[in-house]
Short mmCIF file of C-alpha atoms in Angstrom, two decimals:
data_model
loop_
_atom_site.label_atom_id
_atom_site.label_comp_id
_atom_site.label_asym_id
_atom_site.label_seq_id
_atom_site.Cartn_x
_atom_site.Cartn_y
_atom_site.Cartn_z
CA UNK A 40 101.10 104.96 111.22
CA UNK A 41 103.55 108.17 111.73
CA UNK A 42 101.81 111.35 111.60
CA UNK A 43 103.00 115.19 110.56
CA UNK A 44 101.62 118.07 110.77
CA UNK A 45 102.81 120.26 107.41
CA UNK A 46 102.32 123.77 107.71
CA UNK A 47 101.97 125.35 104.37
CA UNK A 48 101.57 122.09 103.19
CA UNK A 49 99.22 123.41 99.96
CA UNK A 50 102.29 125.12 98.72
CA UNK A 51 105.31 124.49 96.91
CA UNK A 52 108.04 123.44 99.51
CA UNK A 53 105.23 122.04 101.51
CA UNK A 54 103.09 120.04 99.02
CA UNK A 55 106.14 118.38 98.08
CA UNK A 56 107.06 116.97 101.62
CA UNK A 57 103.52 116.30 102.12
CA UNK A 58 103.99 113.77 98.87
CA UNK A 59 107.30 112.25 100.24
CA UNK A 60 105.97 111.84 103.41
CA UNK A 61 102.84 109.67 101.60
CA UNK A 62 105.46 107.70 99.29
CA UNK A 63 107.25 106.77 102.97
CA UNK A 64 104.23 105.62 104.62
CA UNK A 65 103.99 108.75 106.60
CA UNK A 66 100.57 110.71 107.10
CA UNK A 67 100.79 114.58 105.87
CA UNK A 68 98.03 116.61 107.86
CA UNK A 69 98.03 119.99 106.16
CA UNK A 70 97.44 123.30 107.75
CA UNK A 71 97.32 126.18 104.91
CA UNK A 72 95.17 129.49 104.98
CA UNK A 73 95.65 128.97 100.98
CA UNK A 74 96.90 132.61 101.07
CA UNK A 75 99.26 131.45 98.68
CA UNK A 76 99.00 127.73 98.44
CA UNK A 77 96.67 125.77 96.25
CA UNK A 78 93.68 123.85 97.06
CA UNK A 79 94.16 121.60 94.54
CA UNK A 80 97.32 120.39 96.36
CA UNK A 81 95.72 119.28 99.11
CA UNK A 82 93.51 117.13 97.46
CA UNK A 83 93.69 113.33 98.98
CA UNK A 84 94.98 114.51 101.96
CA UNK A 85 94.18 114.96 105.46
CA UNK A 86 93.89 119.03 105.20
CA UNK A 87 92.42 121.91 107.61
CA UNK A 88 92.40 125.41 106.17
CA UNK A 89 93.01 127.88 108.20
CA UNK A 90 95.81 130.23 110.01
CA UNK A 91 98.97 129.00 111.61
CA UNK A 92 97.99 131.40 114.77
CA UNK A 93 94.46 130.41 115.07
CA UNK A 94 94.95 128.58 118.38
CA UNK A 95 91.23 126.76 118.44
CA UNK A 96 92.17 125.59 114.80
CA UNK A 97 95.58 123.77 115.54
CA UNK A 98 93.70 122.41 119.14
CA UNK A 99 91.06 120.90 116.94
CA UNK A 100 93.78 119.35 114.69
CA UNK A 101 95.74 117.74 117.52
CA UNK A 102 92.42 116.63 119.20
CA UNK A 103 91.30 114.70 115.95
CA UNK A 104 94.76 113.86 115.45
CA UNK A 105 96.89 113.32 119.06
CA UNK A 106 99.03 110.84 116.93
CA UNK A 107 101.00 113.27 115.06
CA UNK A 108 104.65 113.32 116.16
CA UNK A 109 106.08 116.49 114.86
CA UNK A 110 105.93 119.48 112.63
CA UNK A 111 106.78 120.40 109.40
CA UNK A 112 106.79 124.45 109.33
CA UNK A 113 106.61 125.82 105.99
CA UNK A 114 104.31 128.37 106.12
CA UNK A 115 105.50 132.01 104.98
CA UNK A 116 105.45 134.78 102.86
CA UNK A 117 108.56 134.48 100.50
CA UNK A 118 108.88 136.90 97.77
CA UNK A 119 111.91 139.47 98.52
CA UNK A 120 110.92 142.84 96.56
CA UNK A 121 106.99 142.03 98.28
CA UNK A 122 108.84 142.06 101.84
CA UNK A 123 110.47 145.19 100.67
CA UNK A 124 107.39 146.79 99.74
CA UNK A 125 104.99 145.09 102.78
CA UNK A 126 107.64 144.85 105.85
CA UNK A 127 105.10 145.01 108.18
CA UNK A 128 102.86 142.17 106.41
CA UNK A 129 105.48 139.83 106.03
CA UNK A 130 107.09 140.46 110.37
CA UNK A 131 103.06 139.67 110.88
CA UNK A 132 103.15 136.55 108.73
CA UNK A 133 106.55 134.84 109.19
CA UNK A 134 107.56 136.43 112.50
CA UNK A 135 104.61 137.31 114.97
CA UNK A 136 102.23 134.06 113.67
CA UNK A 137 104.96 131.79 114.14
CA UNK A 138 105.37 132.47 117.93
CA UNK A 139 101.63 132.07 117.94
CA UNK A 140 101.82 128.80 116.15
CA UNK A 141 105.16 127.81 118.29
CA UNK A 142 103.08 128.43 121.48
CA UNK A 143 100.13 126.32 120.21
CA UNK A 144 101.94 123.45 119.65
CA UNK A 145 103.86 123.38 122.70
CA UNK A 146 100.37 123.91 124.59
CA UNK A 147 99.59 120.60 122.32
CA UNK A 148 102.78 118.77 124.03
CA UNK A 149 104.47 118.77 120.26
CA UNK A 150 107.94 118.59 120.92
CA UNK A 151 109.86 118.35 117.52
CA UNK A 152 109.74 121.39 115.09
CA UNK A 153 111.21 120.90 111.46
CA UNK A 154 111.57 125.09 110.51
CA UNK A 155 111.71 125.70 106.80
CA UNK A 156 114.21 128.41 106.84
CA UNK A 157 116.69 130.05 104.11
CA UNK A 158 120.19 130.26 103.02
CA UNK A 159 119.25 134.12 102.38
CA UNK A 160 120.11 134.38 105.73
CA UNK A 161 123.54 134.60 104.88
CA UNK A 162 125.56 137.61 102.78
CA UNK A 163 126.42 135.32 100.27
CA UNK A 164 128.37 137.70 97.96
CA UNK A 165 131.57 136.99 96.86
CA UNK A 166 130.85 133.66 95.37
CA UNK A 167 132.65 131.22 98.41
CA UNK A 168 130.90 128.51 100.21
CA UNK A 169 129.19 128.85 103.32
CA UNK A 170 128.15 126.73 106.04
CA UNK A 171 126.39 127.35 109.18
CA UNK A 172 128.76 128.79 111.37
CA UNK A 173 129.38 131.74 108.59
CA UNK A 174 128.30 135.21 109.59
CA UNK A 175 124.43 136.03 109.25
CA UNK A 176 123.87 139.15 107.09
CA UNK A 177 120.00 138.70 105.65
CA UNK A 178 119.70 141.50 103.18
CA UNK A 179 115.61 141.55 102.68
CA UNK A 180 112.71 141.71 105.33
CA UNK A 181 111.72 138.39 104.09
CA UNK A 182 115.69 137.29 105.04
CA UNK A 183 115.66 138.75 108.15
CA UNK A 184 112.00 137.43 109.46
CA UNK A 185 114.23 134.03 108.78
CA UNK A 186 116.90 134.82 110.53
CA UNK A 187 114.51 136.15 113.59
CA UNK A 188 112.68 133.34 113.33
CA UNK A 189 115.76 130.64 113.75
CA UNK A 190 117.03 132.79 116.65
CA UNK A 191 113.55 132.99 118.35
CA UNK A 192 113.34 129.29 118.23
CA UNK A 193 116.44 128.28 119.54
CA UNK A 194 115.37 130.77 122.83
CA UNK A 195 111.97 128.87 122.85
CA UNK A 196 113.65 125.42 122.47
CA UNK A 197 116.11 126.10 125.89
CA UNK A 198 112.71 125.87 127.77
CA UNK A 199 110.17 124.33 125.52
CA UNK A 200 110.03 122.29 121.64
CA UNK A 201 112.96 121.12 119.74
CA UNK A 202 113.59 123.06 116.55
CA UNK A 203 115.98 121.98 113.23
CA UNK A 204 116.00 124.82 110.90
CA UNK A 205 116.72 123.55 107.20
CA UNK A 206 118.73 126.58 105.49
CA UNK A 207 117.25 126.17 101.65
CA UNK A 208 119.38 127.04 98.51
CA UNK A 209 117.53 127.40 95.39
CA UNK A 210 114.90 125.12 95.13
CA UNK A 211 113.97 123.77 91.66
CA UNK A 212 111.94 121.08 90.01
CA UNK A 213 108.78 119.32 90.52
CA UNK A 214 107.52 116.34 92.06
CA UNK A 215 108.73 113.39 90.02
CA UNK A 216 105.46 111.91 90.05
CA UNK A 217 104.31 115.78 88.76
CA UNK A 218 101.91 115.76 91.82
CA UNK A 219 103.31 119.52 92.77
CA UNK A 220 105.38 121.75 91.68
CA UNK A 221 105.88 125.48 91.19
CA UNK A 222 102.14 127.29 91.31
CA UNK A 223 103.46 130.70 89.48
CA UNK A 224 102.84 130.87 85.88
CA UNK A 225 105.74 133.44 85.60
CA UNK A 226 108.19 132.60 88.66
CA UNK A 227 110.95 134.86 88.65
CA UNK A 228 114.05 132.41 89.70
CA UNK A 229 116.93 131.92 86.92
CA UNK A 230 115.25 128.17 86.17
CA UNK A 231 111.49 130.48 85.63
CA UNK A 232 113.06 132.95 83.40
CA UNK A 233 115.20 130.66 81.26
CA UNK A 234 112.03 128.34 80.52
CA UNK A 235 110.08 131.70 80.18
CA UNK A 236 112.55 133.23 77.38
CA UNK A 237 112.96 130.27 75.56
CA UNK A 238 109.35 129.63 75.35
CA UNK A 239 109.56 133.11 73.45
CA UNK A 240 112.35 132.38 71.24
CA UNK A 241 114.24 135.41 72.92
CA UNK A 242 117.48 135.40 74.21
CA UNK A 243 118.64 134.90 78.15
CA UNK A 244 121.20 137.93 79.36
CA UNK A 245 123.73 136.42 81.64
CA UNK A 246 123.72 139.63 84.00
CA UNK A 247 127.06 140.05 85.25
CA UNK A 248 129.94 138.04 83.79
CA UNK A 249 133.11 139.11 85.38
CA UNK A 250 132.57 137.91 89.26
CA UNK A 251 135.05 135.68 91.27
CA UNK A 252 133.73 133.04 89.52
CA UNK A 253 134.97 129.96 87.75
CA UNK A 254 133.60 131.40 84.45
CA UNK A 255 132.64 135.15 85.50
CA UNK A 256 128.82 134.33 86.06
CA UNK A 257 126.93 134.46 89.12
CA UNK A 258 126.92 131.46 91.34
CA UNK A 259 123.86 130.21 93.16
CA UNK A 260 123.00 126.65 94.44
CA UNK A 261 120.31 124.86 93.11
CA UNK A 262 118.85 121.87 94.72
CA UNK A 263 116.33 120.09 93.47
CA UNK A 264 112.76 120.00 95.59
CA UNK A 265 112.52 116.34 95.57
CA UNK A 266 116.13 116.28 97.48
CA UNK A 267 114.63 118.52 99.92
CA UNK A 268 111.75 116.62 100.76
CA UNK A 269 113.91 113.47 100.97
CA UNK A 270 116.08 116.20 103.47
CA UNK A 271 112.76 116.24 105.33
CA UNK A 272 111.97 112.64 106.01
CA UNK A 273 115.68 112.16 106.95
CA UNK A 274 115.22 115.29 109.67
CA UNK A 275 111.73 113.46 110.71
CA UNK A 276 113.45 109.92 111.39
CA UNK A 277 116.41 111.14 112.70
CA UNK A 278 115.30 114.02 114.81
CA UNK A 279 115.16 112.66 118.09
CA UNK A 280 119.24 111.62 117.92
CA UNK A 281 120.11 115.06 116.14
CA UNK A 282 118.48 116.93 118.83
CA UNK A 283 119.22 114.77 122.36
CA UNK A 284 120.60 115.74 125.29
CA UNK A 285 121.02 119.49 125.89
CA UNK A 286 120.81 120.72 122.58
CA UNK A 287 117.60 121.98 121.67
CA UNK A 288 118.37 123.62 118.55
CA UNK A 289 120.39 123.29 115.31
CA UNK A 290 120.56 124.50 111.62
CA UNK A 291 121.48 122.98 108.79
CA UNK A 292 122.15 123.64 105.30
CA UNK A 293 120.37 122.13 102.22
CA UNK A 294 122.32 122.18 98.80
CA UNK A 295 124.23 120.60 96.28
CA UNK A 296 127.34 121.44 97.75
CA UNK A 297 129.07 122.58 94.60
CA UNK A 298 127.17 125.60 93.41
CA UNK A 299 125.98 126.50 89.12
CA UNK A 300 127.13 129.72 87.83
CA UNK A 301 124.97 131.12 85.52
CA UNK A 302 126.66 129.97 82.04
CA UNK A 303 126.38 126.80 83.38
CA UNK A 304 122.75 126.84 84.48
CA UNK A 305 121.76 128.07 80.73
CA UNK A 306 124.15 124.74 79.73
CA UNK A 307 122.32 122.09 81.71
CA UNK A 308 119.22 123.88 80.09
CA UNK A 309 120.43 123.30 76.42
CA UNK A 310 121.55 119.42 77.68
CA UNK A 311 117.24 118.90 78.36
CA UNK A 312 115.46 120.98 75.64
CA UNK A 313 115.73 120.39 71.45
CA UNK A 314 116.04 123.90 70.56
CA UNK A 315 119.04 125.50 72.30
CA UNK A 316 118.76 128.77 73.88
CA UNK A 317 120.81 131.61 73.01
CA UNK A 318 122.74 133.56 75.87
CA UNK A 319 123.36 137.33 75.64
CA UNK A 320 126.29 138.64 78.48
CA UNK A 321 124.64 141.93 80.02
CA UNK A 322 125.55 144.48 82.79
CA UNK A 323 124.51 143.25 86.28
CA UNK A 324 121.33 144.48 87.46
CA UNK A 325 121.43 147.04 90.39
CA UNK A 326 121.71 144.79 93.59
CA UNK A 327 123.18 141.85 91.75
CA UNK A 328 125.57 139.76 94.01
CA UNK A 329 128.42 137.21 92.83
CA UNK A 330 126.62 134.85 95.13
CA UNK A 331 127.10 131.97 97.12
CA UNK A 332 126.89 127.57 97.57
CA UNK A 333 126.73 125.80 100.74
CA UNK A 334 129.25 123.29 102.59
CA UNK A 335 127.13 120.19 102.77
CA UNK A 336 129.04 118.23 105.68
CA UNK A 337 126.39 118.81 108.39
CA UNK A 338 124.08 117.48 106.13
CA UNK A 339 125.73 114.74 105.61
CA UNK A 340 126.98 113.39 108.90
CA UNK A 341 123.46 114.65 110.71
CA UNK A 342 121.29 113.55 108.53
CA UNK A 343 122.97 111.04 106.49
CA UNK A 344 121.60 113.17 103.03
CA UNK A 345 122.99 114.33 99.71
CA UNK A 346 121.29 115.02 97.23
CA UNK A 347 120.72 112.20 94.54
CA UNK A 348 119.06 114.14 91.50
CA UNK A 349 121.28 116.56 88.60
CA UNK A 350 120.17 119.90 87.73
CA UNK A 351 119.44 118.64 84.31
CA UNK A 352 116.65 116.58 86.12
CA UNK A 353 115.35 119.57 87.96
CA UNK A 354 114.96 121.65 84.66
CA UNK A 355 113.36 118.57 83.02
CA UNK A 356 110.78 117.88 85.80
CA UNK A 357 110.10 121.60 85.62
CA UNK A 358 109.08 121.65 82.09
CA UNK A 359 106.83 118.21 82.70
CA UNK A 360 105.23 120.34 85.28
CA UNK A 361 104.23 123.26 82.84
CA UNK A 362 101.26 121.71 80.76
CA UNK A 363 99.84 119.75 84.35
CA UNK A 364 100.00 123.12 86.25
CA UNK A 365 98.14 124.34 83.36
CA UNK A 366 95.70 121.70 83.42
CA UNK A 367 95.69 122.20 87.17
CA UNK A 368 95.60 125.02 88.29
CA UNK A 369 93.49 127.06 86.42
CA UNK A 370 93.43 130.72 87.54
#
């Protein structure tokens, strides 16, 4: 039986690989200081709570588990106006604890790292594609403790474990099954604030509508999370021949490929629910960007991935998810 150790596993990102990696026969052992993630996530599951950079803690886990065969890192801080606010909490979190946690597992003889990274590492602006050989330009702390991150790995993998950093889009959806999904009660991406103003029967401003867009909207790239852990399980099996010889390092970028303005988001929203939601066009908000999609071709040709499930089906697993986080989770 294959064995990984998920990071963060008792959040979002992470519960969701942790429930791919079950459906595919693989073992999920969780490490979460429940900081943010959920207990109730990690229930069923092989799970030690505790820090990333306690180096006794991950010692015990390989001990009681030498079988595991790589790493799934997803723990982080990830809210953008909170890194803004708390740089020096979230360079402590994402930065300083993952060269702790980097160190412990190469003291453990774990060679393959799978680094949950983001595709706010690039500018993203003017609404073109990117792929991973554009320019870097992170615009938050949270960003750039990313960005540090990828390029501290890739100096740790010359001499010591192999690292893939998958560049997210814009995850959305839940768990088919509706095992996991989003913990926030008010999450404030687009798919969050369209379910949250139609739930009110108010309606959603379209901020910005005359970008270098196909329609004038702001493009972003939404992928939905089961996609990504399917990304995940392709990066575990294949690691070994994406990473061999002298290259120790590598990134690659997770999206649709294609990209959803805004105007079209709120459209795939009216295709799922019964009562349509009303649009209002508004002035963008200070800091608002045209935005940005990914080129998918790495994807494709390293890890033989694309992703299988619409945007209609993220926004309909998403409002599945709604009553059993209720029933969940219930604080």
């Amino acid at each position: 039986m294959v064995k990984v150790l998920v990071a963060g596993g008792a959040g979002y990102i992470g519960s969701t690989v942790a429930s791919a990696c079950l459906d595919a026969g693989i073992t999920p052992v969780i490490l979460d200081s429940l900081v943010r993630g959920r207990r109730e996530f990690t229930e069923g599951r092989v799970f030690y709570e505790g820090d990333i950079a306690d180096g006794a803690l991950v010692d015990r886990v390989f001990a009681e588990h030498p079988d595991i065969s790589a790493v799934v890192h997803c723990a982080a801080l990830i809210v953008v106006p909170e890194s803004v606010a708390d740089p020096i909490g979230y360079y402590e979190a994402n930065v300083a604890k993952s060269l702790a946690f980097v160190s412990h597992l190469h003291r453990n003889g774990c060679d393959r790292i799978i680094f949950s990274s983001s595709a706010s590492v690039y500018r993203a602006e003017d609404g073109s594609p990117v792929d991973e050989d554009s320019p870097l330009a992170p615009q938050s702390p949270y960003a750039r403790t990313k960005a540090v991150c990828e390029e501290m790995f890739a100096d740790i993998a010359a001499a010591g474990p192999r690292v893939l950093s998958l560049r997210y889009f814009n995850p959305v959806g839940s768990d088919p099954q509706l095992r996991t999904g989003l913990q926030l009660k008010r999450p404030s991406h687009a798919v969050g604030v369209l379910i949250q103003a139609h739930s009110e029967c108010r309606p959603f401003p379209v901020t910005g509508t005359h970008y270098p867009t196909r329609d004038g909207s702001g493009i972003r790239d939404y992928v939905h999370v089961w996609d990504l852990a399917a990304a995940h399980l392709a990066a575990i099996e294949r690691f070994d021949s994406i990473l061999a010889g002298p290259k120790r390092s590598i990134a690659i970028n997770l999206g649709t490929g294609t990209g959803t303005t805004v105007r079209e988001l709120c459209t795939a929203f009216n295709n799922v629910v019964s009562t349509p939601l009303a649009t209002i066009d508004a002035e963008p908000r200070p800091g608002d960007v045209a935005g940005g999609y990914t080129k998918s071709e790495r994807a494709a040709e390293l890890l033989d991935w694309a992703p299988k499930l619409s945007l209609e089906d993220a926004i309909r697993s998403a409002l599945e998810w709604i009553p059993v986080r209720d029933a969940l989770l219930k604080d």
